[in-house]
């Protein structure tokens, strides 16, 4: 389900937020047939972020047609209430925001208990040092390179330094987690992100805003 260390990084996770929901199955099949590794699924509640995306009825259809792991990014308050249902809807990775979890340690272990990989997401303003006491428990860290809520925003440059800081933290703690970057990823900035240590690249607008999405996925995969 998740990559072994020999896997060819970066993994590419097209964000279905930018898919054409009128042609959702077509776009899912495009991702299935492409060099993409994961489906990135953005769930927004209109409270934690100033936008509402989609929930279980849509996810059910994605689950039905997707033949690659589902990387679920929860931009919702109190995610504990819904973890089990997301797992039932096929989530292989479940990532929650540091800023949305009062008892993050409990949440991370609840995700793992369900058999999914557990990710922690940091907003652009949240320093990597916040992960000091939780990094050992975490399978994946997602660094937001835009303020979450919308696709198609511009990349925030400070993210590059945060990738380095995260690698340093993990080296110092002698632990390992997959580093994912989400927001404003383009063919232009992707090489720098991978060089800095990003292992999963989320891309919404860059992929689905292109006339040839599969080709863009391939270009990101083979930077
Ligand atoms: C933002 C979402 C992202 C977004 C990425 O809140 O978490 O996953 O869809 O879209 P782009 O790649 O267009 O910035
Ligand atoms: Zn996302």
PDB file of C-alpha atoms and ligand atoms in Angstrom:
ATOM      1  CA  UNK A   1       0.000   0.000   0.000  1.00  0.00           C
ATOM      2  CA  UNK A   2       2.618   2.525   1.051  1.00  0.00           C
ATOM      3  CA  UNK A   3       5.991   2.812  -0.648  1.00  0.00           C
ATOM      4  CA  UNK A   4       8.893   0.717   0.475  1.00  0.00           C
ATOM      5  CA  UNK A   5      12.153   2.631   0.851  1.00  0.00           C
ATOM      6  CA  UNK A   6      13.246   1.475  -2.592  1.00  0.00           C
ATOM      7  CA  UNK A   7      10.267   3.171  -4.214  1.00  0.00           C
ATOM      8  CA  UNK A   8      10.969   5.812  -6.744  1.00  0.00           C
ATOM      9  CA  UNK A   9      10.474   9.182  -5.083  1.00  0.00           C
ATOM     10  CA  UNK A  10       8.839  11.562  -5.424  1.00  0.00           C
ATOM     11  CA  UNK A  11       5.445  10.000  -5.150  1.00  0.00           C
ATOM     12  CA  UNK A  12       2.875  12.070  -7.028  1.00  0.00           C
ATOM     13  CA  UNK A  13      -0.529  12.656  -5.464  1.00  0.00           C
ATOM     14  CA  UNK A  14      -2.938  14.533  -7.742  1.00  0.00           C
ATOM     15  CA  UNK A  15      -5.412  16.541  -5.680  1.00  0.00           C
ATOM     16  CA  UNK A  16      -8.927  15.552  -6.719  1.00  0.00           C
ATOM     17  CA  UNK A  17     -10.152  18.938  -5.475  1.00  0.00           C
ATOM     18  CA  UNK A  18      -9.193  20.290  -8.883  1.00  0.00           C
ATOM     19  CA  UNK A  19     -10.776  17.417 -10.820  1.00  0.00           C
ATOM     20  CA  UNK A  20     -13.884  17.975 -12.929  1.00  0.00           C
ATOM     21  CA  UNK A  21     -16.649  16.708 -10.651  1.00  0.00           C
ATOM     22  CA  UNK A  22     -18.980  16.502 -13.626  1.00  0.00           C
ATOM     23  CA  UNK A  23     -16.560  13.957 -15.061  1.00  0.00           C
ATOM     24  CA  UNK A  24     -15.215  12.483 -11.873  1.00  0.00           C
ATOM     25  CA  UNK A  25     -14.938   8.912 -13.088  1.00  0.00           C
ATOM     26  CA  UNK A  26     -13.072  10.046 -16.195  1.00  0.00           C
ATOM     27  CA  UNK A  27     -10.577  11.957 -14.049  1.00  0.00           C
ATOM     28  CA  UNK A  28     -10.166   9.029 -11.656  1.00  0.00           C
ATOM     29  CA  UNK A  29      -9.438   6.715 -14.589  1.00  0.00           C
ATOM     30  CA  UNK A  30      -6.907   9.219 -15.881  1.00  0.00           C
ATOM     31  CA  UNK A  31      -5.086   9.036 -12.529  1.00  0.00           C
ATOM     32  CA  UNK A  32      -5.375   5.232 -12.499  1.00  0.00           C
ATOM     33  CA  UNK A  33      -3.745   5.003 -15.912  1.00  0.00           C
ATOM     34  CA  UNK A  34      -1.087   7.631 -15.155  1.00  0.00           C
ATOM     35  CA  UNK A  35       2.221   7.474 -13.331  1.00  0.00           C
ATOM     36  CA  UNK A  36       0.595   8.982 -10.229  1.00  0.00           C
ATOM     37  CA  UNK A  37       1.079   7.079  -6.966  1.00  0.00           C
ATOM     38  CA  UNK A  38      -1.752   8.250  -4.729  1.00  0.00           C
ATOM     39  CA  UNK A  39      -5.079  10.041  -4.920  1.00  0.00           C
ATOM     40  CA  UNK A  40      -5.000  13.143  -2.694  1.00  0.00           C
ATOM     41  CA  UNK A  41      -8.415  13.745  -1.162  1.00  0.00           C
ATOM     42  CA  UNK A  42      -9.091  17.172   0.392  1.00  0.00           C
ATOM     43  CA  UNK A  43     -11.919  17.213   2.904  1.00  0.00           C
ATOM     44  CA  UNK A  44     -12.938  20.675   4.166  1.00  0.00           C
ATOM     45  CA  UNK A  45     -15.598  21.526   6.710  1.00  0.00           C
ATOM     46  CA  UNK A  46     -16.086  25.275   6.242  1.00  0.00           C
ATOM     47  CA  UNK A  47     -14.979  25.808   9.858  1.00  0.00           C
ATOM     48  CA  UNK A  48     -11.322  24.859  10.073  1.00  0.00           C
ATOM     49  CA  UNK A  49     -10.863  26.335   6.590  1.00  0.00           C
ATOM     50  CA  UNK A  50     -13.000  28.920   4.782  1.00  0.00           C
ATOM     51  CA  UNK A  51     -14.295  26.472   2.203  1.00  0.00           C
ATOM     52  CA  UNK A  52     -16.379  23.294   1.996  1.00  0.00           C
ATOM     53  CA  UNK A  53     -15.279  20.591  -0.427  1.00  0.00           C
ATOM     54  CA  UNK A  54     -16.951  17.191  -0.280  1.00  0.00           C
ATOM     55  CA  UNK A  55     -17.645  14.322   2.061  1.00  0.00           C
ATOM     56  CA  UNK A  56     -18.580  10.677   2.158  1.00  0.00           C
ATOM     57  CA  UNK A  57     -21.034  10.491  -0.783  1.00  0.00           C
ATOM     58  CA  UNK A  58     -18.311  11.695  -3.159  1.00  0.00           C
ATOM     59  CA  UNK A  59     -15.562   9.723  -1.461  1.00  0.00           C
ATOM     60  CA  UNK A  60     -17.642   6.589  -1.931  1.00  0.00           C
ATOM     61  CA  UNK A  61     -17.448   7.010  -5.699  1.00  0.00           C
ATOM     62  CA  UNK A  62     -13.745   7.775  -5.594  1.00  0.00           C
ATOM     63  CA  UNK A  63     -13.212   4.614  -3.546  1.00  0.00           C
ATOM     64  CA  UNK A  64     -15.212   2.577  -6.027  1.00  0.00           C
ATOM     65  CA  UNK A  65     -13.092   3.531  -9.034  1.00  0.00           C
ATOM     66  CA  UNK A  66      -9.654   4.398  -7.629  1.00  0.00           C
ATOM     67  CA  UNK A  67      -7.008   1.701  -7.961  1.00  0.00           C
ATOM     68  CA  UNK A  68      -4.291   3.530  -6.043  1.00  0.00           C
ATOM     69  CA  UNK A  69      -3.994   4.459  -2.355  1.00  0.00           C
ATOM     70  CA  UNK A  70      -6.218   7.227  -1.028  1.00  0.00           C
ATOM     71  CA  UNK A  71      -4.290   9.964   0.776  1.00  0.00           C
ATOM     72  CA  UNK A  72      -6.965  11.734   2.811  1.00  0.00           C
ATOM     73  CA  UNK A  73      -6.217  15.252   4.040  1.00  0.00           C
ATOM     74  CA  UNK A  74      -8.692  16.270   6.716  1.00  0.00           C
ATOM     75  CA  UNK A  75      -9.161  20.029   7.027  1.00  0.00           C
ATOM     76  CA  UNK A  76     -11.825  19.621   9.677  1.00  0.00           C
ATOM     77  CA  UNK A  77     -12.141  20.317  13.361  1.00  0.00           C
ATOM     78  CA  UNK A  78     -12.507  17.387  15.733  1.00  0.00           C
ATOM     79  CA  UNK A  79     -11.435  14.767  13.165  1.00  0.00           C
ATOM     80  CA  UNK A  80     -11.619  11.944  15.751  1.00  0.00           C
ATOM     81  CA  UNK A  81     -15.358  11.755  15.200  1.00  0.00           C
ATOM     82  CA  UNK A  82     -14.935  10.657  11.595  1.00  0.00           C
ATOM     83  CA  UNK A  83     -11.730   8.604  11.455  1.00  0.00           C
ATOM     84  CA  UNK A  84     -13.491   5.263  11.352  1.00  0.00           C
ATOM     85  CA  UNK A  85     -15.762   6.312   8.520  1.00  0.00           C
ATOM     86  CA  UNK A  86     -12.868   7.631   6.476  1.00  0.00           C
ATOM     87  CA  UNK A  87     -11.115   4.313   6.945  1.00  0.00           C
ATOM     88  CA  UNK A  88     -14.279   2.494   5.869  1.00  0.00           C
ATOM     89  CA  UNK A  89     -14.311   4.714   2.796  1.00  0.00           C
ATOM     90  CA  UNK A  90     -10.903   3.437   1.776  1.00  0.00           C
ATOM     91  CA  UNK A  91      -8.478   5.936   3.310  1.00  0.00           C
ATOM     92  CA  UNK A  92      -4.978   4.431   3.339  1.00  0.00           C
ATOM     93  CA  UNK A  93      -3.319   7.547   4.745  1.00  0.00           C
ATOM     94  CA  UNK A  94      -5.252   9.841   7.068  1.00  0.00           C
ATOM     95  CA  UNK A  95      -3.650  13.190   7.839  1.00  0.00           C
ATOM     96  CA  UNK A  96      -4.936  15.601  10.460  1.00  0.00           C
ATOM     97  CA  UNK A  97      -3.899  19.157  11.160  1.00  0.00           C
ATOM     98  CA  UNK A  98      -1.758  19.893  14.173  1.00  0.00           C
ATOM     99  CA  UNK A  99      -3.822  23.068  14.548  1.00  0.00           C
ATOM    100  CA  UNK A 100      -7.115  21.137  14.671  1.00  0.00           C
ATOM    101  CA  UNK A 101      -6.229  18.478  17.244  1.00  0.00           C
ATOM    102  CA  UNK A 102      -6.295  19.065  20.972  1.00  0.00           C
ATOM    103  CA  UNK A 103      -5.127  15.522  21.710  1.00  0.00           C
ATOM    104  CA  UNK A 104      -2.947  14.822  18.708  1.00  0.00           C
ATOM    105  CA  UNK A 105      -1.201  11.826  20.243  1.00  0.00           C
ATOM    106  CA  UNK A 106      -4.530  10.146  20.820  1.00  0.00           C
ATOM    107  CA  UNK A 107      -5.712  10.965  17.302  1.00  0.00           C
ATOM    108  CA  UNK A 108      -2.540   9.618  15.678  1.00  0.00           C
ATOM    109  CA  UNK A 109      -2.846   6.348  17.539  1.00  0.00           C
ATOM    110  CA  UNK A 110      -6.541   6.067  16.735  1.00  0.00           C
ATOM    111  CA  UNK A 111      -5.659   6.319  13.029  1.00  0.00           C
ATOM    112  CA  UNK A 112      -2.980   3.644  13.351  1.00  0.00           C
ATOM    113  CA  UNK A 113      -5.331   1.375  15.239  1.00  0.00           C
ATOM    114  CA  UNK A 114      -7.686   1.521  12.278  1.00  0.00           C
ATOM    115  CA  UNK A 115      -4.877   0.189  10.098  1.00  0.00           C
ATOM    116  CA  UNK A 116      -4.168   3.411   8.200  1.00  0.00           C
ATOM    117  CA  UNK A 117      -0.954   5.405   8.064  1.00  0.00           C
ATOM    118  CA  UNK A 118      -1.118   8.498  10.254  1.00  0.00           C
ATOM    119  CA  UNK A 119      -0.067  11.910   9.009  1.00  0.00           C
ATOM    120  CA  UNK A 120       0.271  15.272  10.726  1.00  0.00           C
ATOM    121  CA  UNK A 121      -0.197  18.466   8.727  1.00  0.00           C
ATOM    122  CA  UNK A 122       1.367  21.812   9.553  1.00  0.00           C
ATOM    123  CA  UNK A 123      -0.065  25.091   8.315  1.00  0.00           C
ATOM    124  CA  UNK A 124       2.420  27.596   6.872  1.00  0.00           C
ATOM    125  CA  UNK A 125       2.661  29.513  10.169  1.00  0.00           C
ATOM    126  CA  UNK A 126       3.316  26.430  12.314  1.00  0.00           C
ATOM    127  CA  UNK A 127       7.003  25.672  12.921  1.00  0.00           C
ATOM    128  CA  UNK A 128       8.386  22.183  12.528  1.00  0.00           C
ATOM    129  CA  UNK A 129       9.551  22.315  16.149  1.00  0.00           C
ATOM    130  CA  UNK A 130       5.925  21.693  17.197  1.00  0.00           C
ATOM    131  CA  UNK A 131       6.466  18.084  16.122  1.00  0.00           C
ATOM    132  CA  UNK A 132       9.269  17.473  18.633  1.00  0.00           C
ATOM    133  CA  UNK A 133       7.160  15.214  20.864  1.00  0.00           C
ATOM    134  CA  UNK A 134       5.012  13.558  18.204  1.00  0.00           C
ATOM    135  CA  UNK A 135       7.383  12.844  15.314  1.00  0.00           C
ATOM    136  CA  UNK A 136       8.235   9.363  16.644  1.00  0.00           C
ATOM    137  CA  UNK A 137       4.577   8.366  16.403  1.00  0.00           C
ATOM    138  CA  UNK A 138       3.956   9.864  12.981  1.00  0.00           C
ATOM    139  CA  UNK A 139       4.136   8.002   9.654  1.00  0.00           C
ATOM    140  CA  UNK A 140       3.950  11.099   7.484  1.00  0.00           C
ATOM    141  CA  UNK A 141       4.316  14.856   7.852  1.00  0.00           C
ATOM    142  CA  UNK A 142       2.553  17.104   5.381  1.00  0.00           C
ATOM    143  CA  UNK A 143       3.843  20.634   5.093  1.00  0.00           C
ATOM    144  CA  UNK A 144       1.276  23.072   3.747  1.00  0.00           C
ATOM    145  CA  UNK A 145       2.872  25.378   1.215  1.00  0.00           C
ATOM    146  CA  UNK A 146      -0.327  27.443   0.912  1.00  0.00           C
ATOM    147  CA  UNK A 147      -2.942  28.376   3.482  1.00  0.00           C
ATOM    148  CA  UNK A 148      -5.368  25.463   3.193  1.00  0.00           C
ATOM    149  CA  UNK A 149      -8.836  25.912   1.760  1.00  0.00           C
ATOM    150  CA  UNK A 150      -8.408  26.371  -1.964  1.00  0.00           C
ATOM    151  CA  UNK A 151      -6.605  24.914  -4.938  1.00  0.00           C
ATOM    152  CA  UNK A 152      -4.614  27.005  -7.360  1.00  0.00           C
ATOM    153  CA  UNK A 153      -2.842  29.277  -4.864  1.00  0.00           C
ATOM    154  CA  UNK A 154       0.772  30.425  -5.023  1.00  0.00           C
ATOM    155  CA  UNK A 155       3.510  28.463  -3.316  1.00  0.00           C
ATOM    156  CA  UNK A 156       4.879  29.972  -0.089  1.00  0.00           C
ATOM    157  CA  UNK A 157       8.670  29.964  -0.329  1.00  0.00           C
ATOM    158  CA  UNK A 158       9.336  29.444   3.378  1.00  0.00           C
ATOM    159  CA  UNK A 159       8.284  25.819   2.934  1.00  0.00           C
ATOM    160  CA  UNK A 160      11.694  24.907   1.549  1.00  0.00           C
ATOM    161  CA  UNK A 161      13.360  25.825   4.838  1.00  0.00           C
ATOM    162  CA  UNK A 162      10.734  23.835   6.717  1.00  0.00           C
ATOM    163  CA  UNK A 163      11.580  20.694   4.744  1.00  0.00           C
ATOM    164  CA  UNK A 164      15.201  21.103   5.826  1.00  0.00           C
ATOM    165  CA  UNK A 165      14.183  21.749   9.434  1.00  0.00           C
ATOM    166  CA  UNK A 166      11.991  18.643   9.393  1.00  0.00           C
ATOM    167  CA  UNK A 167      14.821  16.490   8.084  1.00  0.00           C
ATOM    168  CA  UNK A 168      17.072  17.864  10.805  1.00  0.00           C
ATOM    169  CA  UNK A 169      14.480  17.125  13.481  1.00  0.00           C
ATOM    170  CA  UNK A 170      14.069  13.564  12.251  1.00  0.00           C
ATOM    171  CA  UNK A 171      17.827  13.004  12.063  1.00  0.00           C
ATOM    172  CA  UNK A 172      18.280  14.320  15.590  1.00  0.00           C
ATOM    173  CA  UNK A 173      15.465  12.127  16.903  1.00  0.00           C
ATOM    174  CA  UNK A 174      16.722   9.183  14.852  1.00  0.00           C
ATOM    175  CA  UNK A 175      13.261   8.651  13.424  1.00  0.00           C
ATOM    176  CA  UNK A 176      11.674   8.651  10.013  1.00  0.00           C
ATOM    177  CA  UNK A 177       8.459   9.886   8.445  1.00  0.00           C
ATOM    178  CA  UNK A 178       7.448  10.504   4.850  1.00  0.00           C
ATOM    179  CA  UNK A 179       7.631  14.183   3.913  1.00  0.00           C
ATOM    180  CA  UNK A 180       4.734  15.433   1.797  1.00  0.00           C
ATOM    181  CA  UNK A 181       4.307  18.954   0.429  1.00  0.00           C
ATOM    182  CA  UNK A 182       0.864  20.307  -0.418  1.00  0.00           C
ATOM    183  CA  UNK A 183      -0.066  23.506  -2.218  1.00  0.00           C
ATOM    184  CA  UNK A 184       1.166  25.500  -5.180  1.00  0.00           C
ATOM    185  CA  UNK A 185       3.430  22.739  -6.485  1.00  0.00           C
ATOM    186  CA  UNK A 186       4.457  23.405 -10.085  1.00  0.00           C
ATOM    187  CA  UNK A 187       6.851  21.897 -12.590  1.00  0.00           C
ATOM    188  CA  UNK A 188       9.057  24.884 -11.874  1.00  0.00           C
ATOM    189  CA  UNK A 189       9.358  24.534  -8.081  1.00  0.00           C
ATOM    190  CA  UNK A 190       9.070  20.736  -7.833  1.00  0.00           C
ATOM    191  CA  UNK A 191      12.778  20.015  -8.480  1.00  0.00           C
ATOM    192  CA  UNK A 192      13.764  22.277  -5.563  1.00  0.00           C
ATOM    193  CA  UNK A 193      11.239  20.596  -3.285  1.00  0.00           C
ATOM    194  CA  UNK A 194      12.522  17.135  -4.115  1.00  0.00           C
ATOM    195  CA  UNK A 195      16.107  18.267  -3.703  1.00  0.00           C
ATOM    196  CA  UNK A 196      15.243  19.639  -0.258  1.00  0.00           C
ATOM    197  CA  UNK A 197      13.741  16.273   0.721  1.00  0.00           C
ATOM    198  CA  UNK A 198      10.054  16.240  -0.270  1.00  0.00           C
ATOM    199  CA  UNK A 199       8.998  12.633  -0.953  1.00  0.00           C
ATOM    200  CA  UNK A 200       5.353  13.149  -1.882  1.00  0.00           C
ATOM    201  CA  UNK A 201       4.203  16.016  -4.063  1.00  0.00           C
ATOM    202  CA  UNK A 202       0.531  16.973  -4.080  1.00  0.00           C
ATOM    203  CA  UNK A 203      -0.544  18.779  -7.223  1.00  0.00           C
ATOM    204  CA  UNK A 204      -4.014  20.032  -8.049  1.00  0.00           C
ATOM    205  CA  UNK A 205      -4.117  22.920 -10.456  1.00  0.00           C
ATOM    206  CA  UNK A 206      -0.790  22.009 -12.059  1.00  0.00           C
ATOM    207  CA  UNK A 207      -2.255  18.643 -13.058  1.00  0.00           C
ATOM    208  CA  UNK A 208      -5.932  19.296 -13.714  1.00  0.00           C
ATOM    209  CA  UNK A 209      -5.463  22.801 -15.087  1.00  0.00           C
ATOM    210  CA  UNK A 210      -3.356  21.339 -17.863  1.00  0.00           C
ATOM    211  CA  UNK A 211      -4.754  20.172 -21.208  1.00  0.00           C
ATOM    212  CA  UNK A 212      -2.704  16.988 -20.750  1.00  0.00           C
ATOM    213  CA  UNK A 213      -2.866  16.018 -17.055  1.00  0.00           C
ATOM    214  CA  UNK A 214      -1.269  12.578 -17.495  1.00  0.00           C
ATOM    215  CA  UNK A 215       1.713  14.168 -19.158  1.00  0.00           C
ATOM    216  CA  UNK A 216       2.143  16.655 -16.302  1.00  0.00           C
ATOM    217  CA  UNK A 217       1.990  13.782 -13.795  1.00  0.00           C
ATOM    218  CA  UNK A 218       4.689  12.010 -15.759  1.00  0.00           C
ATOM    219  CA  UNK A 219       6.820  15.159 -15.843  1.00  0.00           C
ATOM    220  CA  UNK A 220       6.513  15.555 -12.052  1.00  0.00           C
ATOM    221  CA  UNK A 221       7.358  11.897 -11.524  1.00  0.00           C
ATOM    222  CA  UNK A 222      10.435  12.072 -13.729  1.00  0.00           C
ATOM    223  CA  UNK A 223      11.833  15.477 -12.801  1.00  0.00           C
TER     224      UNK A 223
HETATM  225  C1  LIG B   1      -5.456  23.084  -0.198  1.00  0.00           C
HETATM  226  C2  LIG B   1      -5.432  21.606  -0.434  1.00  0.00           C
HETATM  227  C3  LIG B   1      -4.520  21.202  -1.504  1.00  0.00           C
HETATM  228  C4  LIG B   1      -4.883  21.775  -2.840  1.00  0.00           C
HETATM  229  C5  LIG B   1      -3.677  21.732  -3.700  1.00  0.00           C
HETATM  230  O1  LIG B   1      -6.274  23.370   0.876  1.00  0.00           O
HETATM  231  O2  LIG B   1      -5.041  20.923   0.739  1.00  0.00           O
HETATM  232  O3  LIG B   1      -4.396  19.805  -1.563  1.00  0.00           O
HETATM  233  O4  LIG B   1      -5.924  21.079  -3.451  1.00  0.00           O
HETATM  234  O5  LIG B   1      -3.998  22.357  -4.881  1.00  0.00           O
HETATM  235  P1  LIG B   1      -2.932  23.127  -5.736  1.00  0.00           P
HETATM  236  O6  LIG B   1      -1.902  22.109  -6.157  1.00  0.00           O
HETATM  237  O7  LIG B   1      -3.744  23.640  -6.866  1.00  0.00           O
HETATM  238  O8  LIG B   1      -2.335  24.202  -4.874  1.00  0.00           O
HETATM  239 ZN1  LIG B   2      -4.481  18.756   0.519  1.00  0.00          ZN
END
